[in-house]
Structures are given as structure tokens and as C-alpha cells.
Amino acid sequence: MLFDFVDIENDNIYKLLTSTVGPRPIAWVTTQDTDGTLNAAPFSFFNAVSGNPPVLAFGIGGRAPGDVKDTGGNIRRTGQFVINLVSYELAEPMNVTAIDFPKHVDELKEAGLTTAASHHVKPPRIAEAPVSFECERLVVVEVGIDRAVVLGKVLAVHVRDDCVLDKDRCYIDTPKLDLIGRMHGRGWYARVTDRFELPRIPLDEWPARKAKAAE
């Protein structure tokens, strides 16, 4: 079935994207405005896009033309933010911070969450989050009148102690993080508990494997 985006309204394009691209990791972004006001909000158009330099990217959808929410405004003014990851046990608090509160409302307080100081940036991290990336803005790409993609360079990452297997080798117990991802529709999420291993095939092994498969 062909869905030609030239002939489809934006709302339906969004539905097609979110119902086919998934699960999508969640960037739970904390920012701090120049007056000290804190903000926390989740975004599911998110991923790591570079290892060297370490770069994370996430998309912000605004509420009206010219608007990229409090998160986008704070990042534009300060150039700093923290991307926290969401574990299964934090799904409900994350959902609370997604409520469209007025700017003066502290989403973290409403969700019963606490903050912890960052090492390089002013915005705090979410203390309960299993992983938090301290970031500085590389660029904000305007992709529409109310849409922007933020690229941030990672300065440091905090990982919950019990999820670190070997600090010196940077081995992380990824399954123990119990991260969730965004799925289709308004309220569907996925839990990363059903996994399978598929090692990459070395080039020198491929001819034999290909021949065996053809038998």
C-alpha cells in the first residue's frame, strides 16, 4: 500500500511514522532557563547519531507556529541540557511530566521526582533515572515552523551504580537498565525484555554460509 506524503495531511503523516518506526527510545530532557526555572519533558523522536564525537539528537514538536516548547527555548538560550533515560519503573512519573503544564509549574515536583547536580552543565539530572547524559548544544535545526531537531554533544554520562558491570572497561548491564520505548498510538510503549542475539557475519565466513543456505 502506497502512502504518498504529497497528498497526506500532517496529522496522518505523523500517525504513519509513529506506528511504523518503533520502538523509539525516550529522551527525558531536563533544562534550566536563565531565570533558574527547571523544565522536564519526554521526547520519543530520539537516538544516538554519532560515537566520535558523541552526539545525541532529538526532535521537538511545538504547540503553535514559532513554538518549540519550553525545552527548545531553554536550550536556545542556555545551550545546555540533560537527556535522562526512562526505565519501566519510571514510566508513570515520565508520563506526568508529559502533561502540558504552564511554564511556572515544576514537572519534576509534580511527578514526585528528585534532582541531582550535573558535573559540567547547570541543568540537573533526574536522580531516579538509570542513565543521564550531560549535553551541550551543537546546533538546533529548524525543520518546520513549529518543529526543531536538537543535536547535542555528550560531555558526560551518569549510569546507576548497580547497572555498571566494569567501570574501567565501560561495560554496562544493559538489560538491568530495563528501558522502555515508545510505540504506536497515544499510549503504547514497549519493554526491552524480549531479546535475541545475532552476531555480525565475518566476510570470510559468508561464502560457506551462503552455499549451505542454498542446499
PDB file of C-alpha atoms in Angstrom:
ATOM      1  CA  MET A   1       0.000   0.000   0.000  1.00  0.00           C
ATOM      2  CA  LEU A   2       1.481   3.335  -1.058  1.00  0.00           C
ATOM      3  CA  PHE A   3       1.068   6.359   1.205  1.00  0.00           C
ATOM      4  CA  ASP A   4       2.258   9.365  -0.807  1.00  0.00           C
ATOM      5  CA  PHE A   5       3.111  12.119   1.663  1.00  0.00           C
ATOM      6  CA  VAL A   6       2.499  14.714  -1.032  1.00  0.00           C
ATOM      7  CA  ASP A   7      -1.217  14.008  -0.698  1.00  0.00           C
ATOM      8  CA  ILE A   8      -1.457  13.272   3.045  1.00  0.00           C
ATOM      9  CA  GLU A   9      -2.195  15.729   5.850  1.00  0.00           C
ATOM     10  CA  ASN A  10       0.434  16.268   8.560  1.00  0.00           C
ATOM     11  CA  ASP A  11      -1.585  14.575  11.299  1.00  0.00           C
ATOM     12  CA  ASN A  12      -1.824  11.397   9.246  1.00  0.00           C
ATOM     13  CA  ILE A  13       1.854  11.533   8.293  1.00  0.00           C
ATOM     14  CA  TYR A  14       2.663  11.641  11.998  1.00  0.00           C
ATOM     15  CA  LYS A  15       0.473   8.584  12.599  1.00  0.00           C
ATOM     16  CA  LEU A  16       2.212   6.661   9.834  1.00  0.00           C
ATOM     17  CA  LEU A  17       5.663   7.472  11.180  1.00  0.00           C
ATOM     18  CA  THR A  18       4.936   6.680  14.805  1.00  0.00           C
ATOM     19  CA  SER A  19       3.107   3.451  14.006  1.00  0.00           C
ATOM     20  CA  THR A  20       5.944   2.086  11.871  1.00  0.00           C
ATOM     21  CA  VAL A  21       9.167   3.434  13.426  1.00  0.00           C
ATOM     22  CA  GLY A  22       9.477   1.743  16.761  1.00  0.00           C
ATOM     23  CA  PRO A  23      10.227   1.094  19.444  1.00  0.00           C
ATOM     24  CA  ARG A  24      11.696   4.562  19.794  1.00  0.00           C
ATOM     25  CA  PRO A  25      13.907   5.371  22.813  1.00  0.00           C
ATOM     26  CA  ILE A  26      12.708   8.212  25.006  1.00  0.00           C
ATOM     27  CA  ALA A  27      14.744  11.345  25.709  1.00  0.00           C
ATOM     28  CA  TRP A  28      13.572  12.650  29.081  1.00  0.00           C
ATOM     29  CA  VAL A  29      15.076  16.114  28.818  1.00  0.00           C
ATOM     30  CA  THR A  30      15.788  18.415  31.736  1.00  0.00           C
ATOM     31  CA  THR A  31      16.628  22.060  31.062  1.00  0.00           C
ATOM     32  CA  GLN A  32      17.016  25.217  33.103  1.00  0.00           C
ATOM     33  CA  ASP A  33      16.066  28.681  31.903  1.00  0.00           C
ATOM     34  CA  THR A  34      18.173  31.775  32.506  1.00  0.00           C
ATOM     35  CA  ASP A  35      15.982  32.674  35.494  1.00  0.00           C
ATOM     36  CA  GLY A  36      16.594  29.261  37.087  1.00  0.00           C
ATOM     37  CA  THR A  37      13.233  27.725  36.164  1.00  0.00           C
ATOM     38  CA  LEU A  38      13.511  23.965  35.655  1.00  0.00           C
ATOM     39  CA  ASN A  39      11.698  22.009  32.985  1.00  0.00           C
ATOM     40  CA  ALA A  40      11.394  18.300  32.270  1.00  0.00           C
ATOM     41  CA  ALA A  41       9.697  16.722  29.267  1.00  0.00           C
ATOM     42  CA  PRO A  42       9.880  13.418  27.320  1.00  0.00           C
ATOM     43  CA  PHE A  43      10.518  13.198  23.567  1.00  0.00           C
ATOM     44  CA  SER A  44      10.377   9.988  21.537  1.00  0.00           C
ATOM     45  CA  PHE A  45      11.949  11.188  18.294  1.00  0.00           C
ATOM     46  CA  PHE A  46      15.380  10.465  19.755  1.00  0.00           C
ATOM     47  CA  ASN A  47      18.570   8.487  19.241  1.00  0.00           C
ATOM     48  CA  ALA A  48      22.366   8.446  19.290  1.00  0.00           C
ATOM     49  CA  VAL A  49      23.677   9.572  15.897  1.00  0.00           C
ATOM     50  CA  SER A  50      27.460   9.640  16.366  1.00  0.00           C
ATOM     51  CA  GLY A  51      30.059   7.967  18.558  1.00  0.00           C
ATOM     52  CA  ASN A  52      33.012  10.238  17.776  1.00  0.00           C
ATOM     53  CA  PRO A  53      32.163  12.923  18.595  1.00  0.00           C
ATOM     54  CA  PRO A  54      29.415  11.571  20.874  1.00  0.00           C
ATOM     55  CA  VAL A  55      26.196  13.163  19.628  1.00  0.00           C
ATOM     56  CA  LEU A  56      22.562  12.645  20.611  1.00  0.00           C
ATOM     57  CA  ALA A  57      19.653  14.062  18.631  1.00  0.00           C
ATOM     58  CA  PHE A  58      16.004  14.553  19.496  1.00  0.00           C
ATOM     59  CA  GLY A  59      13.066  16.241  17.828  1.00  0.00           C
ATOM     60  CA  ILE A  60      10.761  18.784  19.443  1.00  0.00           C
ATOM     61  CA  GLY A  61       7.241  19.409  18.230  1.00  0.00           C
ATOM     62  CA  GLY A  62       5.736  22.760  19.201  1.00  0.00           C
ATOM     63  CA  ARG A  63       2.217  23.682  20.168  1.00  0.00           C
ATOM     64  CA  ALA A  64       1.848  26.522  17.662  1.00  0.00           C
ATOM     65  CA  PRO A  65       3.783  28.180  14.805  1.00  0.00           C
ATOM     66  CA  GLY A  66       7.078  29.508  16.090  1.00  0.00           C
ATOM     67  CA  ASP A  67       6.895  27.452  19.280  1.00  0.00           C
ATOM     68  CA  VAL A  68       9.269  24.629  20.257  1.00  0.00           C
ATOM     69  CA  LYS A  69       8.028  24.293  23.840  1.00  0.00           C
ATOM     70  CA  ASP A  70       9.915  25.292  26.960  1.00  0.00           C
ATOM     71  CA  THR A  71      12.624  22.707  26.302  1.00  0.00           C
ATOM     72  CA  GLY A  72      13.580  24.204  22.942  1.00  0.00           C
ATOM     73  CA  GLY A  73      13.503  27.761  24.261  1.00  0.00           C
ATOM     74  CA  ASN A  74      15.706  26.903  27.223  1.00  0.00           C
ATOM     75  CA  ILE A  75      18.252  25.103  25.045  1.00  0.00           C
ATOM     76  CA  ARG A  76      18.393  28.015  22.623  1.00  0.00           C
ATOM     77  CA  ARG A  77      19.041  30.472  25.460  1.00  0.00           C
ATOM     78  CA  THR A  78      21.483  28.419  27.547  1.00  0.00           C
ATOM     79  CA  GLY A  79      22.964  25.821  25.206  1.00  0.00           C
ATOM     80  CA  GLN A  80      22.780  23.128  27.891  1.00  0.00           C
ATOM     81  CA  PHE A  81      20.520  20.175  28.679  1.00  0.00           C
ATOM     82  CA  VAL A  82      20.469  16.683  30.173  1.00  0.00           C
ATOM     83  CA  ILE A  83      18.924  13.665  28.466  1.00  0.00           C
ATOM     84  CA  ASN A  84      17.714  11.127  31.010  1.00  0.00           C
ATOM     85  CA  LEU A  85      16.579   7.638  30.013  1.00  0.00           C
ATOM     86  CA  VAL A  86      13.341   6.056  31.186  1.00  0.00           C
ATOM     87  CA  SER A  87      13.170   2.691  32.944  1.00  0.00           C
ATOM     88  CA  TYR A  88       9.972   0.691  33.302  1.00  0.00           C
ATOM     89  CA  GLU A  89       9.561   1.711  36.940  1.00  0.00           C
ATOM     90  CA  LEU A  90       9.681   5.384  35.905  1.00  0.00           C
ATOM     91  CA  ALA A  91       7.010   5.129  33.193  1.00  0.00           C
ATOM     92  CA  GLU A  92       4.300   6.756  35.310  1.00  0.00           C
ATOM     93  CA  PRO A  93       6.424   9.700  36.528  1.00  0.00           C
ATOM     94  CA  MET A  94       7.611  10.245  32.952  1.00  0.00           C
ATOM     95  CA  ASN A  95       4.010  10.366  31.806  1.00  0.00           C
ATOM     96  CA  VAL A  96       3.222  13.006  34.431  1.00  0.00           C
ATOM     97  CA  THR A  97       5.987  15.260  33.088  1.00  0.00           C
ATOM     98  CA  ALA A  98       4.380  14.999  29.637  1.00  0.00           C
ATOM     99  CA  ILE A  99       1.344  16.939  30.880  1.00  0.00           C
ATOM    100  CA  ASP A 100       1.138  20.354  29.224  1.00  0.00           C
ATOM    101  CA  PHE A 101       1.732  22.318  32.448  1.00  0.00           C
ATOM    102  CA  PRO A 102       2.212  26.106  32.416  1.00  0.00           C
ATOM    103  CA  LYS A 103       5.832  27.272  32.354  1.00  0.00           C
ATOM    104  CA  HIS A 104       5.970  28.103  36.081  1.00  0.00           C
ATOM    105  CA  VAL A 105       4.981  24.563  37.147  1.00  0.00           C
ATOM    106  CA  ASP A 106       7.825  22.247  38.199  1.00  0.00           C
ATOM    107  CA  GLU A 107       7.091  18.987  36.354  1.00  0.00           C
ATOM    108  CA  LEU A 108       9.621  17.071  38.426  1.00  0.00           C
ATOM    109  CA  LYS A 109       7.926  18.069  41.666  1.00  0.00           C
ATOM    110  CA  GLU A 110       4.513  17.161  40.277  1.00  0.00           C
ATOM    111  CA  ALA A 111       5.858  13.712  39.364  1.00  0.00           C
ATOM    112  CA  GLY A 112       7.462  13.156  42.771  1.00  0.00           C
ATOM    113  CA  LEU A 113      10.972  13.093  41.328  1.00  0.00           C
ATOM    114  CA  THR A 114      14.215  14.492  42.702  1.00  0.00           C
ATOM    115  CA  THR A 115      17.185  16.123  41.020  1.00  0.00           C
ATOM    116  CA  ALA A 116      20.913  15.602  41.286  1.00  0.00           C
ATOM    117  CA  ALA A 117      23.642  18.021  40.316  1.00  0.00           C
ATOM    118  CA  SER A 118      25.303  17.632  36.943  1.00  0.00           C
ATOM    119  CA  HIS A 119      29.085  17.727  36.546  1.00  0.00           C
ATOM    120  CA  HIS A 120      29.534  20.011  33.521  1.00  0.00           C
ATOM    121  CA  VAL A 121      26.185  21.713  32.906  1.00  0.00           C
ATOM    122  CA  LYS A 122      23.771  23.755  35.009  1.00  0.00           C
ATOM    123  CA  PRO A 123      20.565  21.774  34.362  1.00  0.00           C
ATOM    124  CA  PRO A 124      20.261  18.964  36.908  1.00  0.00           C
ATOM    125  CA  ARG A 125      19.711  15.351  36.036  1.00  0.00           C
ATOM    126  CA  ILE A 126      16.824  13.242  37.260  1.00  0.00           C
ATOM    127  CA  ALA A 127      18.231  11.329  40.231  1.00  0.00           C
ATOM    128  CA  GLU A 128      15.960   8.326  39.721  1.00  0.00           C
ATOM    129  CA  ALA A 129      16.884   7.856  36.045  1.00  0.00           C
ATOM    130  CA  PRO A 130      19.186   4.888  35.348  1.00  0.00           C
ATOM    131  CA  VAL A 131      21.162   6.894  32.772  1.00  0.00           C
ATOM    132  CA  SER A 132      21.665  10.642  32.303  1.00  0.00           C
ATOM    133  CA  PHE A 133      23.668  12.327  29.530  1.00  0.00           C
ATOM    134  CA  GLU A 134      25.011  15.827  30.127  1.00  0.00           C
ATOM    135  CA  CYS A 135      24.911  17.680  26.810  1.00  0.00           C
ATOM    136  CA  GLU A 136      25.851  20.976  25.255  1.00  0.00           C
ATOM    137  CA  ARG A 137      24.059  22.235  22.154  1.00  0.00           C
ATOM    138  CA  LEU A 138      25.796  21.693  18.846  1.00  0.00           C
ATOM    139  CA  VAL A 139      23.028  23.007  16.613  1.00  0.00           C
ATOM    140  CA  VAL A 140      19.271  23.411  16.506  1.00  0.00           C
ATOM    141  CA  VAL A 141      17.932  22.535  13.062  1.00  0.00           C
ATOM    142  CA  GLU A 142      14.626  24.136  12.154  1.00  0.00           C
ATOM    143  CA  VAL A 143      12.656  21.568  10.186  1.00  0.00           C
ATOM    144  CA  GLY A 144       9.300  23.373  10.250  1.00  0.00           C
ATOM    145  CA  ILE A 145       7.533  26.412  11.672  1.00  0.00           C
ATOM    146  CA  ASP A 146       6.925  24.527  14.921  1.00  0.00           C
ATOM    147  CA  ARG A 147       9.467  21.701  14.666  1.00  0.00           C
ATOM    148  CA  ALA A 148      13.146  21.545  15.542  1.00  0.00           C
ATOM    149  CA  VAL A 149      15.832  18.879  15.856  1.00  0.00           C
ATOM    150  CA  VAL A 150      18.407  19.415  18.593  1.00  0.00           C
ATOM    151  CA  LEU A 151      21.873  17.915  18.261  1.00  0.00           C
ATOM    152  CA  GLY A 152      23.880  17.831  21.452  1.00  0.00           C
ATOM    153  CA  LYS A 153      27.446  16.795  22.224  1.00  0.00           C
ATOM    154  CA  VAL A 154      27.645  14.476  25.224  1.00  0.00           C
ATOM    155  CA  LEU A 155      30.057  15.748  27.874  1.00  0.00           C
ATOM    156  CA  ALA A 156      29.460  13.044  30.482  1.00  0.00           C
ATOM    157  CA  VAL A 157      27.114  10.184  31.284  1.00  0.00           C
ATOM    158  CA  HIS A 158      25.867   9.049  34.679  1.00  0.00           C
ATOM    159  CA  VAL A 159      24.901   5.363  34.993  1.00  0.00           C
ATOM    160  CA  ARG A 160      23.278   3.875  38.080  1.00  0.00           C
ATOM    161  CA  ASP A 161      25.919   2.009  40.085  1.00  0.00           C
ATOM    162  CA  ASP A 162      24.195  -1.370  40.081  1.00  0.00           C
ATOM    163  CA  CYS A 163      23.989  -1.278  36.268  1.00  0.00           C
ATOM    164  CA  VAL A 164      27.767  -0.932  35.796  1.00  0.00           C
ATOM    165  CA  LEU A 165      29.499  -4.280  35.252  1.00  0.00           C
ATOM    166  CA  ASP A 166      33.051  -2.975  34.824  1.00  0.00           C
ATOM    167  CA  LYS A 167      33.792   0.740  35.169  1.00  0.00           C
ATOM    168  CA  ASP A 168      37.313   0.549  33.713  1.00  0.00           C
ATOM    169  CA  ARG A 169      36.135  -1.266  30.577  1.00  0.00           C
ATOM    170  CA  CYS A 170      32.880   0.712  30.418  1.00  0.00           C
ATOM    171  CA  TYR A 171      30.750  -2.437  30.443  1.00  0.00           C
ATOM    172  CA  ILE A 172      27.111  -1.704  31.244  1.00  0.00           C
ATOM    173  CA  ASP A 173      24.429  -4.214  32.237  1.00  0.00           C
ATOM    174  CA  THR A 174      22.009  -3.021  29.563  1.00  0.00           C
ATOM    175  CA  PRO A 175      19.180  -5.477  30.374  1.00  0.00           C
ATOM    176  CA  LYS A 176      19.233  -4.309  34.003  1.00  0.00           C
ATOM    177  CA  LEU A 177      18.511  -0.731  32.883  1.00  0.00           C
ATOM    178  CA  ASP A 178      15.040  -2.037  31.929  1.00  0.00           C
ATOM    179  CA  LEU A 179      14.474   0.804  29.476  1.00  0.00           C
ATOM    180  CA  ILE A 180      11.172   1.382  27.726  1.00  0.00           C
ATOM    181  CA  GLY A 181      10.467   2.637  24.218  1.00  0.00           C
ATOM    182  CA  ARG A 182       7.613   4.472  22.567  1.00  0.00           C
ATOM    183  CA  MET A 183       5.320   2.575  20.233  1.00  0.00           C
ATOM    184  CA  HIS A 184       2.255   3.419  18.144  1.00  0.00           C
ATOM    185  CA  GLY A 185      -0.780   5.432  19.190  1.00  0.00           C
ATOM    186  CA  ARG A 186      -1.131   7.791  22.101  1.00  0.00           C
ATOM    187  CA  GLY A 187      -0.428   5.423  24.965  1.00  0.00           C
ATOM    188  CA  TRP A 188       1.556   2.412  23.796  1.00  0.00           C
ATOM    189  CA  TYR A 189       5.064   1.607  24.983  1.00  0.00           C
ATOM    190  CA  ALA A 190       7.427  -1.364  24.701  1.00  0.00           C
ATOM    191  CA  ARG A 191       9.616  -3.001  27.279  1.00  0.00           C
ATOM    192  CA  VAL A 192      13.039  -4.260  26.197  1.00  0.00           C
ATOM    193  CA  THR A 193      12.712  -7.694  27.791  1.00  0.00           C
ATOM    194  CA  ASP A 194      12.341  -9.942  24.724  1.00  0.00           C
ATOM    195  CA  ARG A 195      15.793 -10.091  23.148  1.00  0.00           C
ATOM    196  CA  PHE A 196      17.728 -12.331  20.751  1.00  0.00           C
ATOM    197  CA  GLU A 197      21.403 -12.449  19.814  1.00  0.00           C
ATOM    198  CA  LEU A 198      22.519 -12.130  16.183  1.00  0.00           C
ATOM    199  CA  PRO A 199      26.318 -11.806  15.808  1.00  0.00           C
ATOM    200  CA  ARG A 200      27.630  -9.998  12.733  1.00  0.00           C
ATOM    201  CA  ILE A 201      28.793 -12.337   9.954  1.00  0.00           C
ATOM    202  CA  PRO A 202      32.531 -12.060   9.079  1.00  0.00           C
ATOM    203  CA  LEU A 203      33.166 -11.591   5.354  1.00  0.00           C
ATOM    204  CA  ASP A 204      35.353 -14.702   5.114  1.00  0.00           C
ATOM    205  CA  GLU A 205      32.542 -16.863   6.541  1.00  0.00           C
ATOM    206  CA  TRP A 206      29.850 -15.627   4.179  1.00  0.00           C
ATOM    207  CA  PRO A 207      30.573 -17.809   1.092  1.00  0.00           C
ATOM    208  CA  ALA A 208      30.274 -21.002   3.152  1.00  0.00           C
ATOM    209  CA  ARG A 209      27.118 -19.814   4.869  1.00  0.00           C
ATOM    210  CA  LYS A 210      25.592 -18.751   1.571  1.00  0.00           C
ATOM    211  CA  ALA A 211      26.373 -22.112  -0.002  1.00  0.00           C
ATOM    212  CA  LYS A 212      24.907 -24.001   2.959  1.00  0.00           C
ATOM    213  CA  ALA A 213      21.738 -21.925   2.841  1.00  0.00           C
ATOM    214  CA  ALA A 214      21.320 -22.770  -0.864  1.00  0.00           C
ATOM    215  CA  GLU A 215      21.446 -26.528  -0.251  1.00  0.00           C
TER     216      GLU A 215
END
